[in-house]
PDB file of C-alpha atoms in Angstrom:
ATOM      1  CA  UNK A   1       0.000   0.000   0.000  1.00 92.00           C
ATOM      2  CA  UNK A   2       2.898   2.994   0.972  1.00 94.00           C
ATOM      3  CA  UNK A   3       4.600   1.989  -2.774  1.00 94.00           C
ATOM      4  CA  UNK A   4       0.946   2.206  -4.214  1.00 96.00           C
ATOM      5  CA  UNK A   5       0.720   5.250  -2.222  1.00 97.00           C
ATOM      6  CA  UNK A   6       4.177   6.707  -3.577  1.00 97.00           C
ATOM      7  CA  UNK A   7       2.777   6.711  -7.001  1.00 97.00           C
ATOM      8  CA  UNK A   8      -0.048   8.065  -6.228  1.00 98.00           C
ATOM      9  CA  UNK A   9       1.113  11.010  -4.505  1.00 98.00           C
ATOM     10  CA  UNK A  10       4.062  12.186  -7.196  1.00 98.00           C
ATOM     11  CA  UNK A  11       1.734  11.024 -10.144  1.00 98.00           C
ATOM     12  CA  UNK A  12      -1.534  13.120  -8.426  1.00 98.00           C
ATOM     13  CA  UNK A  13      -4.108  11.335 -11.294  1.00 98.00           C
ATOM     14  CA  UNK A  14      -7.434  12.173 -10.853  1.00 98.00           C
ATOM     15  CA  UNK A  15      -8.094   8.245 -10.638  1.00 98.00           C
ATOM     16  CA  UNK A  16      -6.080   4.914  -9.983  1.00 98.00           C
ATOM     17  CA  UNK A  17      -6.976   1.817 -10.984  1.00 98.00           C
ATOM     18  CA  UNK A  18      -4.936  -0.646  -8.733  1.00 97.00           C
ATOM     19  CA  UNK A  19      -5.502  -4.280  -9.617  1.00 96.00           C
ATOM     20  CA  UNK A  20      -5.276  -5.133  -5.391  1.00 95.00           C
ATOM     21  CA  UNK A  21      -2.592  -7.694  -4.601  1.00 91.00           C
ATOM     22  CA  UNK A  22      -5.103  -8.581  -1.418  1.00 92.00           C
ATOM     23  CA  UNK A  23      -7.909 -10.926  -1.509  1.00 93.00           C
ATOM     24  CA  UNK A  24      -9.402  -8.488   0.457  1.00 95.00           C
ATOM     25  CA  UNK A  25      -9.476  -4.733  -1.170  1.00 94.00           C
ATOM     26  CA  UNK A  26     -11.632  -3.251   1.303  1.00 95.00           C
ATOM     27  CA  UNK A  27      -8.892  -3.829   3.813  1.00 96.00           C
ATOM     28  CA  UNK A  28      -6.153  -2.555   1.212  1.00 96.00           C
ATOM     29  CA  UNK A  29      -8.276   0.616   0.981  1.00 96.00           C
ATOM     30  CA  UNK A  30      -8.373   1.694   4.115  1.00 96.00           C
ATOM     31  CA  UNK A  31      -4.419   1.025   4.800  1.00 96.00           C
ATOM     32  CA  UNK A  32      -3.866   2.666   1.495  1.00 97.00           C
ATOM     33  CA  UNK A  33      -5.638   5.499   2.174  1.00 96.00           C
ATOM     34  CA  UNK A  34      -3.837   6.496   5.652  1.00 97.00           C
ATOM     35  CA  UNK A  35      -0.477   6.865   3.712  1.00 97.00           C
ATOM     36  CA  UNK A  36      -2.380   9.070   0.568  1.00 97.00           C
ATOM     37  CA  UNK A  37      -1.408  12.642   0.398  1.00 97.00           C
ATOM     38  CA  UNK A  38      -3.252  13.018  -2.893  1.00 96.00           C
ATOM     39  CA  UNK A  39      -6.582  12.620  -2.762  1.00 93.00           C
ATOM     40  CA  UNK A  40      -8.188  10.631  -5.917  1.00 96.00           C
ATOM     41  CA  UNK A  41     -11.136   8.704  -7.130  1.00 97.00           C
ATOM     42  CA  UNK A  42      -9.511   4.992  -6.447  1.00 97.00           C
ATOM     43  CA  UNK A  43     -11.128   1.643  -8.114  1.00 97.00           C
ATOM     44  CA  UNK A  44      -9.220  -1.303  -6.409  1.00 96.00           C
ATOM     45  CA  UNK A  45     -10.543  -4.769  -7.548  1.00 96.00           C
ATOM     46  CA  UNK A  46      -8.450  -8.271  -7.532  1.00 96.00           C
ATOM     47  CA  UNK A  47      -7.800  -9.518 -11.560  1.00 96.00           C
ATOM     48  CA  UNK A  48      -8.433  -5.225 -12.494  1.00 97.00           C
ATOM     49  CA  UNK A  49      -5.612  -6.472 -15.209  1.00 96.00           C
ATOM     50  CA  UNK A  50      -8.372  -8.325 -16.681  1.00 96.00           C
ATOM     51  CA  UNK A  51     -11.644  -5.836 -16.684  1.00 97.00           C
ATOM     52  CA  UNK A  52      -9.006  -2.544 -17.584  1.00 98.00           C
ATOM     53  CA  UNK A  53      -6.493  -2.536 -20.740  1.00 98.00           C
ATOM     54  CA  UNK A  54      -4.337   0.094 -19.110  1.00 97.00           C
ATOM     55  CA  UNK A  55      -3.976  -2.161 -15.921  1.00 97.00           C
ATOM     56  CA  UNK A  56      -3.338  -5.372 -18.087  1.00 97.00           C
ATOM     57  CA  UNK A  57      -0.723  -3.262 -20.282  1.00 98.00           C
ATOM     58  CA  UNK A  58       0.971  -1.962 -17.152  1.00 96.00           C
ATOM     59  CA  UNK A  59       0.699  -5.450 -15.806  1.00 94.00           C
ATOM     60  CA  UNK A  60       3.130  -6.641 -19.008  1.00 96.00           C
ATOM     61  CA  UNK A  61       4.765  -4.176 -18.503  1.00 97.00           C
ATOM     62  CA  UNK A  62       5.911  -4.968 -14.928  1.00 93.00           C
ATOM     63  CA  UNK A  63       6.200  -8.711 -15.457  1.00 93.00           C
ATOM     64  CA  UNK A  64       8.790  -8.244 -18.493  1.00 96.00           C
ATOM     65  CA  UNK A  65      10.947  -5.685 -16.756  1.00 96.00           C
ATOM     66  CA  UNK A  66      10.673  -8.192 -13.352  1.00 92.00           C
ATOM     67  CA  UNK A  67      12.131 -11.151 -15.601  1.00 94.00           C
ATOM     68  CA  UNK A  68      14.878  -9.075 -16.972  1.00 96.00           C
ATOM     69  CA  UNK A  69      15.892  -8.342 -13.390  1.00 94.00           C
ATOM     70  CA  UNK A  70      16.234 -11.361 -12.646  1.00 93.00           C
ATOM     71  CA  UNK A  71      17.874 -12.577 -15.187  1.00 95.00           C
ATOM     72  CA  UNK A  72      20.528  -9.865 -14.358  1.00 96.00           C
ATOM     73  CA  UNK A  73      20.629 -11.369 -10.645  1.00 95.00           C
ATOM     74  CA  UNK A  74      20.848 -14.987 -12.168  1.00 95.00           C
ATOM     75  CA  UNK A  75      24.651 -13.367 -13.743  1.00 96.00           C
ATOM     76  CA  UNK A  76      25.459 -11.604 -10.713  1.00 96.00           C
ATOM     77  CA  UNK A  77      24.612 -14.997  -8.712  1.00 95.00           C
ATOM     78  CA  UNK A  78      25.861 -17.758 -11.271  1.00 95.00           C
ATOM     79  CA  UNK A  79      22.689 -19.574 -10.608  1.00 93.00           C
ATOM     80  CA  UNK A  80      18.893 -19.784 -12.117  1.00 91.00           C
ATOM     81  CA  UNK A  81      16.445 -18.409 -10.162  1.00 90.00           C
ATOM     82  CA  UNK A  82      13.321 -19.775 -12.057  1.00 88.00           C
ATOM     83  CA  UNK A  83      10.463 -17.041 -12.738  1.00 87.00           C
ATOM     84  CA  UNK A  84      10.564 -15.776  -8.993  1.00 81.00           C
ATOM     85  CA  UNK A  85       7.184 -16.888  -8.025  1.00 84.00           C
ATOM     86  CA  UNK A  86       5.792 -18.763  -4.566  1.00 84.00           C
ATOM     87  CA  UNK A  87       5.131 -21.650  -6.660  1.00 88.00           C
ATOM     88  CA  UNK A  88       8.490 -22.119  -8.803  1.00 90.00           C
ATOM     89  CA  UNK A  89      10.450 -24.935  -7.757  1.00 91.00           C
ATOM     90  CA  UNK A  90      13.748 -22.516  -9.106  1.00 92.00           C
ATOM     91  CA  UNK A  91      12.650 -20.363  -7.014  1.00 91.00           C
ATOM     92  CA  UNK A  92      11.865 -21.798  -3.628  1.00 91.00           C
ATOM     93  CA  UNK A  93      15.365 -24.321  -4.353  1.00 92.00           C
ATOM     94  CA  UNK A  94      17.307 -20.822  -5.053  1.00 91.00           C
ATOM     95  CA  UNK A  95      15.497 -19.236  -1.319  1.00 90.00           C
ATOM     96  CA  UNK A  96      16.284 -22.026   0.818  1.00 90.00           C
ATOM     97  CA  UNK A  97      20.154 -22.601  -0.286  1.00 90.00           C
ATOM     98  CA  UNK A  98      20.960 -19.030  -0.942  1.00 90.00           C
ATOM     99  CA  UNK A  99      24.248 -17.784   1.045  1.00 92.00           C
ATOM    100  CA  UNK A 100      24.606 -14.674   2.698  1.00 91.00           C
ATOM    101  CA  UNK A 101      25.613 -13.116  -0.779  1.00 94.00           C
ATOM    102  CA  UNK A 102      22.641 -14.228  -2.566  1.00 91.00           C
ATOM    103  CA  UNK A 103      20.452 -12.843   0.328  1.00 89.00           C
ATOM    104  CA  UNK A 104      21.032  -9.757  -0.582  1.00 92.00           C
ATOM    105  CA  UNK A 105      19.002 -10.638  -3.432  1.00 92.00           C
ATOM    106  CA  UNK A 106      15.846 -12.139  -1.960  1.00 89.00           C
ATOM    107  CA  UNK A 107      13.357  -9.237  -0.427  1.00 87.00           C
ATOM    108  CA  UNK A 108      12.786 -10.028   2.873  1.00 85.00           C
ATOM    109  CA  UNK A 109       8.630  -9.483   2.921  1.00 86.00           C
ATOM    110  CA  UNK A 110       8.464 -12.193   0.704  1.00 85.00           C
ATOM    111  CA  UNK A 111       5.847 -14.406   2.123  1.00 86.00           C
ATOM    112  CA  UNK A 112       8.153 -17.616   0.532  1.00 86.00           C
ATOM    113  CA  UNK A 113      10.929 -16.484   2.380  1.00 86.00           C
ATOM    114  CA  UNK A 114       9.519 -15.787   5.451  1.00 88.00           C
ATOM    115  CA  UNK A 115       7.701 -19.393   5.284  1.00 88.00           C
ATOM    116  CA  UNK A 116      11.508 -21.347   4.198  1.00 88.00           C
ATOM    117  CA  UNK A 117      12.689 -18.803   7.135  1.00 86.00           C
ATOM    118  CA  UNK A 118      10.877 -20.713   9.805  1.00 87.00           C
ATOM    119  CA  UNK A 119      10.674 -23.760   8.688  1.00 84.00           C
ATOM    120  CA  UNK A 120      14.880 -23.341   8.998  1.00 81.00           C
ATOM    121  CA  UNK A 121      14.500 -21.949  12.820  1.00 81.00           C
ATOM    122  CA  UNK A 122      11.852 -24.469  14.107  1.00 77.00           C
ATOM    123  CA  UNK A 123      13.346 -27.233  15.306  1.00 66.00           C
ATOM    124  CA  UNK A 124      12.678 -30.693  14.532  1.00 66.00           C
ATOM    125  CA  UNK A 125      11.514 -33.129  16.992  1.00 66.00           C
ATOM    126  CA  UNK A 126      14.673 -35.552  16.842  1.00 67.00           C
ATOM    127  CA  UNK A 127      16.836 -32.385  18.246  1.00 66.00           C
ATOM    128  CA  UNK A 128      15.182 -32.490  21.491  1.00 65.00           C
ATOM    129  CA  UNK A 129      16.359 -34.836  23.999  1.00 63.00           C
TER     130      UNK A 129
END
């Protein structure tokens, strides 16, 4: 919501169309709206990259300049990192091996990470005596 926000307030449209990346985007609203200096007529629906062409073309648009980050991290890191989604195998593999170098990579409000994150600290039943 504060990145959604960001935009927002240096962009100052007289509406945003936010496809919502919660399930819930009555919820979003209201957090988005505490961190809004610009005040705007706001449509927030899930899948708005499907009812809006400017959201869909601005959701390319994301997704192809996201892949050619990471395929500048997979250079820097000498190792595939798959398409960078919860559910890639590449992905989750690259997470839960990565060295402190390749953390550096890996945002830390990932929901994947913070999941492989505990699964590391909790420990197993066999290490208790």
């Amino acid at each position: 919501a504060i990145k959604f926000a960001r935009i927002i307030n240096e962009l100052k449209p007289d509406l945003a169309i936010i496809d919502c990346p919660s399930p819930n985007p009555r919820k979003f609203r209201e957090i988005l709206n505490r961190y809004l200096e610009h005040k705007c007529k706001l449509k927030l629906e899930n899948y708005a990259d499907r009812r809006y062409k400017v959201v869909g073309a601005a959701s390319i648009i994301a997704k192809v300049i996201r892949d050619r980050e990471i395929r500048k991290i997979e250079k820097i890191v000498g190792k595939e990192l798959g398409n960078g989604y919860p559910h890639d195998e590449k992905a989750i593999e690259f997470v839960r091996n990565a060295n402190e170098f390749e953390r550096k990579f890996i945002r830390r409000s990932w929901q994947t990470f913070i999941r492989i994150r505990k699964e590391k600290e909790q420990r197993k039943l066999s290490e208790y005596e």
